[in-house]
Amino acid sequence: MLTLVFLDELLAMAAFGVWGWQHDPRWLLVWLLPLVAMFVWWAFASPKAPRGGPVVRPVAKVIVFGLASLALWEAGRPEWALALLVFSVVVNGLAQLPAISRLPTDALRGDSARTR
């Protein structure tokens, strides 16, 4: 599940690059937009986000994935936009299940199902 969440994050960054490719200055936006999105993700949405929290983290995720889907839609890829949006909702929704949401903190502590 964590691999799918990571894949979802990479797809969102790629979506910003696709949108950047459609606009001038193409060479700048294709790199700059994903970097800005990565910074926002690091600062507000990642598990170790310095500015994250129980309210800020989900809001940042909705903004990043929503804008990534909107970017694909605006870039003329509505089918990709819808697919990314559905995938993001499903994957992030499943990641909130208690058994799955504990995995990152268990890994940091060194816990695993095999050692219990």
Coordinates of C-alpha atoms in Angstrom, one line a residue, residues 5-113:
V5 CA 0.9 6.0 -2.1
F6 CA 4.4 6.8 -3.3
L7 CA 3.4 6.0 -6.9
D8 CA 0.4 8.4 -6.5
E9 CA 2.8 11.1 -5.3
L10 CA 5.1 10.6 -8.3
L11 CA 2.1 10.7 -10.7
A12 CA 1.0 14.0 -9.2
M13 CA 4.5 15.5 -9.8
A14 CA 4.5 14.2 -13.3
A15 CA 1.1 15.8 -13.9
F16 CA 2.5 19.2 -13.0
G17 CA 5.3 18.5 -15.4
V18 CA 2.8 17.7 -18.2
W19 CA 1.0 21.0 -17.6
G20 CA 4.3 22.9 -17.5
W21 CA 5.2 21.4 -20.9
Q22 CA 2.0 22.9 -22.4
H23 CA 3.0 26.5 -21.4
D24 CA 5.8 28.9 -22.0
P25 CA 8.5 29.1 -20.8
R26 CA 8.3 25.3 -21.2
W27 CA 11.9 24.6 -20.2
L28 CA 11.3 26.3 -16.9
L29 CA 7.8 25.2 -16.0
V30 CA 8.4 21.5 -16.7
W31 CA 10.9 21.5 -13.8
L32 CA 9.7 24.3 -11.6
L33 CA 6.1 23.2 -11.1
P34 CA 7.0 19.7 -9.9
L35 CA 9.7 21.2 -7.6
V36 CA 7.2 23.6 -6.0
A37 CA 4.7 20.7 -5.6
M38 CA 7.4 18.6 -4.0
F39 CA 8.3 21.4 -1.6
V40 CA 4.6 21.8 -0.6
W41 CA 4.4 18.1 -0.1
W42 CA 7.5 18.0 2.0
A43 CA 6.5 21.0 4.1
F44 CA 2.9 20.2 4.7
A45 CA 1.8 16.6 3.6
S46 CA 4.7 14.2 4.2
P47 CA 4.8 12.0 7.3
K48 CA 7.7 14.1 8.7
A49 CA 6.3 17.5 7.5
P50 CA 7.7 20.3 9.6
R51 CA 4.4 22.2 9.1
G52 CA 2.1 19.3 8.9
G53 CA -0.6 18.4 11.3
P54 CA -4.0 16.6 11.6
V55 CA -5.8 19.3 9.7
V56 CA -3.0 20.8 7.5
R57 CA -1.8 17.4 6.1
P58 CA -5.1 16.3 4.6
V59 CA -5.8 19.8 3.3
A60 CA -2.4 19.9 1.6
K61 CA -3.0 16.5 0.1
V62 CA -6.3 17.5 -1.4
I63 CA -4.8 20.7 -2.8
V64 CA -1.8 18.9 -4.4
F65 CA -3.8 16.0 -5.9
G66 CA -6.7 18.3 -6.9
L67 CA -4.4 20.7 -8.7
A68 CA -2.5 17.8 -10.3
S69 CA -5.7 16.4 -11.7
L70 CA -6.8 19.9 -12.8
A71 CA -3.4 20.4 -14.5
L72 CA -3.9 17.2 -16.5
W73 CA -7.5 18.3 -17.4
E74 CA -6.3 21.7 -18.5
A75 CA -3.4 20.1 -20.5
G76 CA -6.0 18.3 -22.6
R77 CA -5.9 14.9 -20.9
P78 CA -9.3 14.6 -19.1
E79 CA -9.1 10.8 -19.0
W80 CA -5.8 10.9 -17.3
A81 CA -7.1 13.6 -14.9
L82 CA -10.1 11.5 -13.9
A83 CA -7.9 8.4 -13.5
L84 CA -5.4 10.3 -11.3
L85 CA -8.2 11.7 -9.2
V86 CA -9.9 8.3 -8.7
F87 CA -6.6 6.6 -8.0
S88 CA -5.6 9.3 -5.5
V89 CA -8.9 9.1 -3.6
V90 CA -8.9 5.3 -3.4
V91 CA -5.2 4.9 -2.5
N92 CA -5.2 7.7 0.1
G93 CA -8.5 6.5 1.5
L94 CA -7.2 3.0 1.9
A95 CA -4.0 4.4 3.5
Q96 CA -6.1 5.9 6.3
L97 CA -7.3 2.4 7.4
P98 CA -5.9 1.8 10.9
A99 CA -3.9 -1.3 10.0
I100 CA -2.2 0.5 7.1
S101 CA -1.8 4.0 8.7
R102 CA 0.3 2.4 11.5
L103 CA 2.9 1.0 9.1
P104 CA 5.1 4.1 8.8
T105 CA 5.3 4.6 12.6
D106 CA 5.8 0.9 13.2
A107 CA 8.7 0.9 10.6
L108 CA 10.3 3.9 12.3
R109 CA 10.2 2.2 15.7
G110 CA 11.5 -1.0 14.2
D111 CA 8.3 -2.9 14.9
S112 CA 7.0 -5.5 12.6
A113 CA 4.4 -8.2 12.6

